[in-house]
mmCIF file of C-alpha atoms in Angstrom:
data_model
loop_
_atom_site.group_PDB
_atom_site.id
_atom_site.type_symbol
_atom_site.label_atom_id
_atom_site.label_comp_id
_atom_site.label_asym_id
_atom_site.label_seq_id
_atom_site.Cartn_x
_atom_site.Cartn_y
_atom_site.Cartn_z
ATOM 1 C CA VAL A 1173 0.901 -24.396 11.252
ATOM 2 C CA PHE A 1174 1.212 -20.648 11.724
ATOM 3 C CA LEU A 1175 -0.635 -20.547 15.040
ATOM 4 C CA LEU A 1176 1.413 -23.394 16.521
ATOM 5 C CA HIS A 1177 4.715 -21.763 15.643
ATOM 6 C CA TRP A 1178 3.586 -18.250 16.502
ATOM 7 C CA GLY A 1179 2.369 -19.391 19.901
ATOM 8 C CA PHE A 1180 5.766 -20.987 20.493
ATOM 9 C CA VAL A 1181 7.526 -17.740 19.552
ATOM 10 C CA GLN A 1182 5.252 -15.517 21.632
ATOM 11 C CA ARG A 1183 5.692 -17.623 24.770
ATOM 12 C CA ARG A 1184 9.424 -16.952 24.578
ATOM 13 C CA ARG A 1185 9.144 -13.228 23.954
ATOM 14 C CA THR A 1186 10.042 -12.457 27.556
ATOM 15 C CA GLN A 1187 13.442 -14.096 27.209
ATOM 16 C CA PRO A 1188 16.369 -11.636 27.079
ATOM 17 C CA GLY A 1189 16.855 -10.190 23.592
ATOM 18 C CA GLU A 1190 13.935 -12.078 22.038
ATOM 19 C CA ALA A 1191 11.530 -9.120 21.683
ATOM 20 C CA THR A 1192 14.208 -7.005 20.002
ATOM 21 C CA ALA A 1193 15.742 -9.757 17.853
ATOM 22 C CA ALA A 1194 16.408 -8.845 14.236
ATOM 23 C CA LEU A 1195 14.887 -12.066 12.859
ATOM 24 C CA ARG A 1196 11.690 -11.442 14.798
ATOM 25 C CA LYS A 1197 11.421 -7.951 13.327
ATOM 26 C CA LEU A 1198 12.171 -9.291 9.866
ATOM 27 C CA PHE A 1199 9.289 -11.754 10.108
ATOM 28 C CA LEU A 1200 6.881 -9.150 11.467
ATOM 29 C CA TYR A 1201 7.640 -6.599 8.752
ATOM 30 C CA VAL A 1202 7.548 -9.182 5.953
ATOM 31 C CA ALA A 1203 4.253 -10.553 7.289
ATOM 32 C CA LEU A 1204 2.873 -7.028 7.615
ATOM 33 C CA GLY A 1205 3.913 -6.165 4.070
ATOM 34 C CA PHE A 1206 2.407 -9.375 2.707
ATOM 35 C CA THR A 1207 -0.851 -8.716 4.559
ATOM 36 C CA ILE A 1208 -1.071 -5.147 3.278
ATOM 37 C CA GLY A 1209 -0.335 -6.326 -0.255
ATOM 38 C CA PHE A 1210 -3.080 -8.932 -0.009
ATOM 39 C CA ALA A 1211 -5.528 -6.278 1.209
ATOM 40 C CA LEU A 1212 -4.514 -3.903 -1.602
ATOM 41 C CA VAL A 1213 -4.975 -6.494 -4.355
ATOM 42 C CA ASN A 1214 -8.458 -7.434 -3.186
ATOM 43 C CA SER A 1215 -9.387 -3.804 -2.507
ATOM 44 C CA TYR A 1216 -8.335 -2.961 -6.060
ATOM 45 C CA THR A 1217 -10.680 -5.635 -7.427
ATOM 46 C CA LEU A 1218 -13.543 -4.453 -5.239
ATOM 47 C CA ILE A 1219 -13.099 -0.737 -5.956
ATOM 48 C CA THR A 1220 -12.708 -1.381 -9.682
ATOM 49 C CA GLY A 1221 -15.908 -3.433 -9.700
ATOM 50 C CA ILE A 1222 -17.803 -0.737 -7.812
ATOM 51 C CA ALA A 1223 -16.489 1.974 -10.129
ATOM 52 C CA ASP A 1224 -17.483 -0.061 -13.187
ATOM 53 C CA LEU A 1225 -21.046 -0.282 -11.881
ATOM 54 C CA ALA A 1226 -21.035 3.441 -11.087
ATOM 55 C CA PHE A 1227 -19.929 4.164 -14.668
ATOM 56 C CA GLY A 1228 -22.866 2.259 -16.100
ATOM 57 C CA LEU A 1229 -21.780 -1.386 -16.408
ATOM 58 C CA PRO A 1230 -24.838 -3.702 -16.326
ATOM 59 C CA LEU A 1231 -25.124 -5.908 -13.249
ATOM 60 C CA ASP A 1232 -25.104 -9.095 -15.310
ATOM 61 C CA GLN A 1233 -21.652 -8.130 -16.650
ATOM 62 C CA SER A 1234 -20.154 -7.225 -13.293
ATOM 63 C CA GLY A 1235 -17.415 -9.389 -11.855
ATOM 64 C CA ILE A 1236 -18.355 -8.613 -8.239
ATOM 65 C CA TRP A 1237 -22.124 -9.168 -8.452
ATOM 66 C CA PRO A 1238 -24.099 -10.824 -6.912
ATOM 67 C CA ASN A 1239 -21.845 -12.362 -4.230
ATOM 68 C CA GLU A 1240 -18.194 -11.756 -5.139
ATOM 69 C CA TRP A 1241 -18.259 -8.347 -3.430
ATOM 70 C CA LEU A 1242 -19.068 -10.052 -0.127
ATOM 71 C CA HIS A 1243 -16.199 -12.494 -0.606
ATOM 72 C CA LEU A 1244 -13.775 -9.646 -1.355
ATOM 73 C CA ALA A 1245 -15.016 -7.617 1.620
ATOM 74 C CA ALA A 1246 -14.465 -10.592 3.934
ATOM 75 C CA ILE A 1247 -10.904 -11.073 2.651
ATOM 76 C CA ILE A 1248 -10.140 -7.368 3.067
ATOM 77 C CA LEU A 1249 -11.554 -7.375 6.605
ATOM 78 C CA ALA A 1250 -9.487 -10.424 7.554
ATOM 79 C CA SER A 1251 -6.346 -8.841 6.082
ATOM 80 C CA LEU A 1252 -6.910 -5.566 7.913
ATOM 81 C CA THR A 1253 -7.529 -7.415 11.178
ATOM 82 C CA LEU A 1254 -4.249 -9.296 10.834
ATOM 83 C CA MET A 1255 -2.487 -6.061 9.885
ATOM 84 C CA VAL A 1256 -3.713 -4.345 13.038
ATOM 85 C CA TYR A 1257 -2.629 -7.332 15.122
ATOM 86 C CA LEU A 1258 0.884 -7.386 13.659
ATOM 87 C CA ARG A 1259 1.280 -3.657 14.242
ATOM 88 C CA THR A 1260 0.112 -4.129 17.821
ATOM 89 C CA VAL A 1261 2.750 -6.827 18.302
ATOM 90 C CA LEU A 1262 5.461 -4.547 16.903
ATOM 91 C CA GLN A 1263 4.494 -1.727 19.232
ATOM 92 C CA SER A 1264 4.125 -3.999 22.264
ATOM 93 C CA ASP A 1265 7.710 -5.199 21.817
ATOM 94 C CA GLY A 1266 8.689 -1.881 23.375
ATOM 95 C CA ASP A 1267 11.319 -0.697 20.905
ATOM 96 C CA TYR A 1268 9.226 0.422 17.945
ATOM 97 C CA GLY A 1269 10.878 3.466 16.393
ATOM 98 C CA ALA A 1270 13.731 3.366 18.923
ATOM 99 C CA GLU A 1271 15.409 0.067 18.132
ATOM 100 C CA THR A 1272 18.767 -0.569 19.761
ATOM 101 C CA ASN A 1273 19.411 -3.481 17.408
ATOM 102 C CA ARG A 1274 20.877 -2.057 14.203
ATOM 103 C CA ALA A 1275 19.459 -4.819 11.986
ATOM 104 C CA ALA A 1276 15.983 -4.458 13.493
ATOM 105 C CA ARG A 1277 16.119 -0.708 12.879
ATOM 106 C CA LEU A 1278 17.155 -1.353 9.282
ATOM 107 C CA TRP A 1279 14.199 -3.706 8.668
ATOM 108 C CA ARG A 1280 11.786 -1.032 9.889
ATOM 109 C CA LYS A 1281 13.312 1.612 7.653
ATOM 110 C CA LEU A 1282 13.291 -0.686 4.627
ATOM 111 C CA TYR A 1283 9.656 -1.531 5.305
ATOM 112 C CA PHE A 1284 8.705 2.148 5.276
ATOM 113 C CA LEU A 1285 10.855 2.722 2.205
ATOM 114 C CA VAL A 1286 9.108 -0.007 0.213
ATOM 115 C CA ALA A 1287 5.620 0.929 1.454
ATOM 116 C CA CYS A 1288 6.021 4.638 0.661
ATOM 117 C CA LEU A 1289 7.535 3.993 -2.766
ATOM 118 C CA ALA A 1290 4.781 1.492 -3.579
ATOM 119 C CA GLY A 1291 2.119 4.026 -2.595
ATOM 120 C CA LEU A 1292 3.772 6.788 -4.620
ATOM 121 C CA THR A 1293 4.111 4.523 -7.649
ATOM 122 C CA LEU A 1294 0.437 3.557 -7.488
ATOM 123 C CA ILE A 1295 -0.583 7.222 -7.329
ATOM 124 C CA LEU A 1296 1.639 8.242 -10.228
ATOM 125 C CA TRP A 1297 0.744 5.245 -12.374
ATOM 126 C CA GLY A 1298 -2.979 5.696 -11.833
ATOM 127 C CA THR A 1299 -2.791 9.456 -12.380
ATOM 128 C CA THR A 1300 -0.785 9.040 -15.579
ATOM 129 C CA ASN A 1301 -3.246 6.526 -17.016
ATOM 130 C CA LEU A 1302 -6.238 8.578 -15.945
ATOM 131 C CA LEU A 1303 -4.924 11.832 -17.419
ATOM 132 C CA ASN A 1304 -3.945 10.143 -20.662
ATOM 133 C CA ALA A 1305 -7.388 8.582 -20.972
ATOM 134 C CA LEU A 1306 -9.051 11.898 -20.133
ATOM 135 C CA LEU A 1307 -7.091 13.870 -22.696
ATOM 136 C CA GLN A 1308 -7.540 11.182 -25.333
ATOM 137 C CA SER A 1309 -11.276 11.206 -24.744
ATOM 138 C CA LEU A 1310 -11.447 14.973 -24.848
ATOM 139 C CA PHE A 1311 -9.677 15.098 -28.185
ATOM 140 C CA ASP A 1312 -11.217 12.031 -29.812
ATOM 141 C CA GLN A 1313 -14.487 10.715 -28.422
ATOM 142 C CA LEU A 1314 -15.601 12.314 -25.163
ATOM 143 C CA SER A 1315 -18.997 13.354 -26.419
ATOM 144 C CA SER A 1316 -19.839 9.959 -27.878
ATOM 145 C CA VAL A 1317 -18.627 8.112 -24.779
ATOM 146 C CA LEU A 1318 -20.730 10.247 -22.487
ATOM 147 C CA ARG A 1319 -23.818 9.728 -24.643
ATOM 148 C CA SER A 1320 -23.392 5.958 -24.770
ATOM 149 C CA THR A 1321 -22.549 5.250 -21.125
ATOM 150 C CA GLY A 1322 -23.999 8.193 -19.254
ATOM 151 C CA GLY A 1323 -20.747 8.634 -17.327
ATOM 152 C CA LEU A 1324 -17.029 8.164 -17.449
ATOM 153 C CA PRO A 1325 -15.435 5.331 -19.447
ATOM 154 C CA GLN A 1326 -15.317 2.074 -17.522
ATOM 155 C CA SER A 1327 -11.621 1.662 -18.366
ATOM 156 C CA TRP A 1328 -10.867 4.480 -15.930
ATOM 157 C CA SER A 1329 -12.017 2.524 -12.894
ATOM 158 C CA GLY A 1330 -8.653 0.780 -12.513
ATOM 159 C CA SER A 1331 -6.789 4.092 -12.513
ATOM 160 C CA ILE A 1332 -9.127 5.543 -9.918
ATOM 161 C CA ALA A 1333 -8.621 2.490 -7.695
ATOM 162 C CA GLN A 1334 -4.835 2.809 -8.034
ATOM 163 C CA ILE A 1335 -4.915 6.472 -7.035
ATOM 164 C CA LEU A 1336 -7.141 5.868 -4.009
ATOM 165 C CA LEU A 1337 -5.189 2.885 -2.710
ATOM 166 C CA GLY A 1338 -1.817 4.476 -3.421
ATOM 167 C CA ALA A 1339 -2.802 7.656 -1.606
ATOM 168 C CA LEU A 1340 -4.019 5.678 1.401
ATOM 169 C CA LEU A 1341 -0.866 3.555 1.510
ATOM 170 C CA LEU A 1342 1.511 6.499 1.124
ATOM 171 C CA ARG A 1343 -0.269 8.813 3.549
ATOM 172 C CA ALA A 1344 -0.527 6.239 6.334
ATOM 173 C CA HIS A 1345 3.096 5.148 6.182
ATOM 174 C CA TRP A 1346 4.594 8.584 5.541
ATOM 175 C CA ARG A 1347 2.748 10.105 8.498
ATOM 176 C CA GLU A 1348 3.922 7.290 10.747
ATOM 177 C CA TRP A 1349 7.486 7.630 9.497
ATOM 178 C CA GLN A 1350 7.306 11.371 10.151
ATOM 179 C CA SER A 1351 6.036 10.810 13.687
ATOM 180 C CA ILE A 1352 8.997 8.517 14.387
ATOM 181 C CA THR A 1353 11.319 11.189 12.975
ATOM 182 C CA GLN A 1354 9.924 13.796 15.352
ATOM 183 C CA SER A 1355 10.627 11.613 18.376
ATOM 184 C CA SER A 1356 14.054 10.539 17.075
ATOM 185 C CA PRO A 1357 16.041 13.387 15.460
ATOM 186 C CA ALA A 1358 18.690 10.899 14.302
ATOM 187 C CA GLU A 1359 16.071 9.516 11.898
ATOM 188 C CA LEU A 1360 16.324 12.719 9.863
ATOM 189 C CA ALA A 1361 19.864 11.864 8.859
ATOM 190 C CA SER A 1362 19.022 8.252 8.057
ATOM 191 C CA SER A 1363 20.436 7.063 4.738
ATOM 192 C CA VAL A 1364 17.275 5.028 4.074
ATOM 193 C CA ARG A 1365 15.105 8.113 4.534
ATOM 194 C CA ARG A 1366 17.301 10.091 2.130
ATOM 195 C CA LEU A 1367 17.195 7.174 -0.292
ATOM 196 C CA TYR A 1368 13.397 7.323 -0.268
ATOM 197 C CA LEU A 1369 13.338 11.084 -0.859
ATOM 198 C CA TYR A 1370 15.713 10.860 -3.801
ATOM 199 C CA ALA A 1371 13.919 7.799 -5.192
ATOM 200 C CA ALA A 1372 10.591 9.629 -4.894
ATOM 201 C CA VAL A 1373 11.935 12.580 -6.877
ATOM 202 C CA ILE A 1374 13.394 10.329 -9.578
ATOM 203 C CA THR A 1375 10.222 8.226 -9.789
ATOM 204 C CA SER A 1376 8.026 11.327 -10.081
ATOM 205 C CA ALA A 1377 10.257 12.753 -12.806
ATOM 206 C CA ALA A 1378 10.235 9.444 -14.681
ATOM 207 C CA PHE A 1379 6.446 9.281 -14.663
ATOM 208 C CA ALA A 1380 6.210 12.902 -15.771
ATOM 209 C CA LEU A 1381 8.500 12.177 -18.715
ATOM 210 C CA MET A 1382 6.650 8.986 -19.638
ATOM 211 C CA GLY A 1383 3.309 10.746 -19.437
ATOM 212 C CA SER A 1384 4.558 13.604 -21.620
ATOM 213 C CA ALA A 1385 5.998 11.183 -24.162
ATOM 214 C CA THR A 1386 2.720 9.273 -24.341
ATOM 215 C CA LEU A 1387 0.727 12.482 -24.697
ATOM 216 C CA PHE A 1388 2.804 13.853 -27.570
ATOM 217 C CA ASP A 1389 3.235 10.496 -29.291
#
């Protein structure tokens, strides 16, 4: 169903206004976001499973062994391939980062806003959980945990996966957003960009307060 309709759309891309149409951009950014989300969810499962094994979890208790890791890797590869293709389509439209259509420009900015905030939230959430677990272990049971497992607690694997994936998501999209800003000075004064910066500050402060409250509770 997708290929039939997408082929129909692509054949008409050369028509006037089609490549820069707002609805086309909306689909591409929503599809790109969905694909990235799908890759992140499966990457989280894979990284968590690998970290659990690295922290001493027996193979017979692993959720990714003996063949689930291959299934997850195939899904991640397919998602990344589709992501690269969608980005190639966006750039080949010829107006990426310099949209003349106001709605199309807004969809791009909202996409970067959501992607950067999602990456930042993953980093902060994972860091908060990891630091809380570390401090709790140091005060309560670090020595016994290390003796019994020979490594870090397996419950930390999820936090580590969140930090890694969040950092990758945030870095990739923020660098690209910055590169667009350098080629388009008007992007600096964008209300969506300012919204992200203020939201990032508020989100960071909120996580700092929540982490402090949890620590002193």
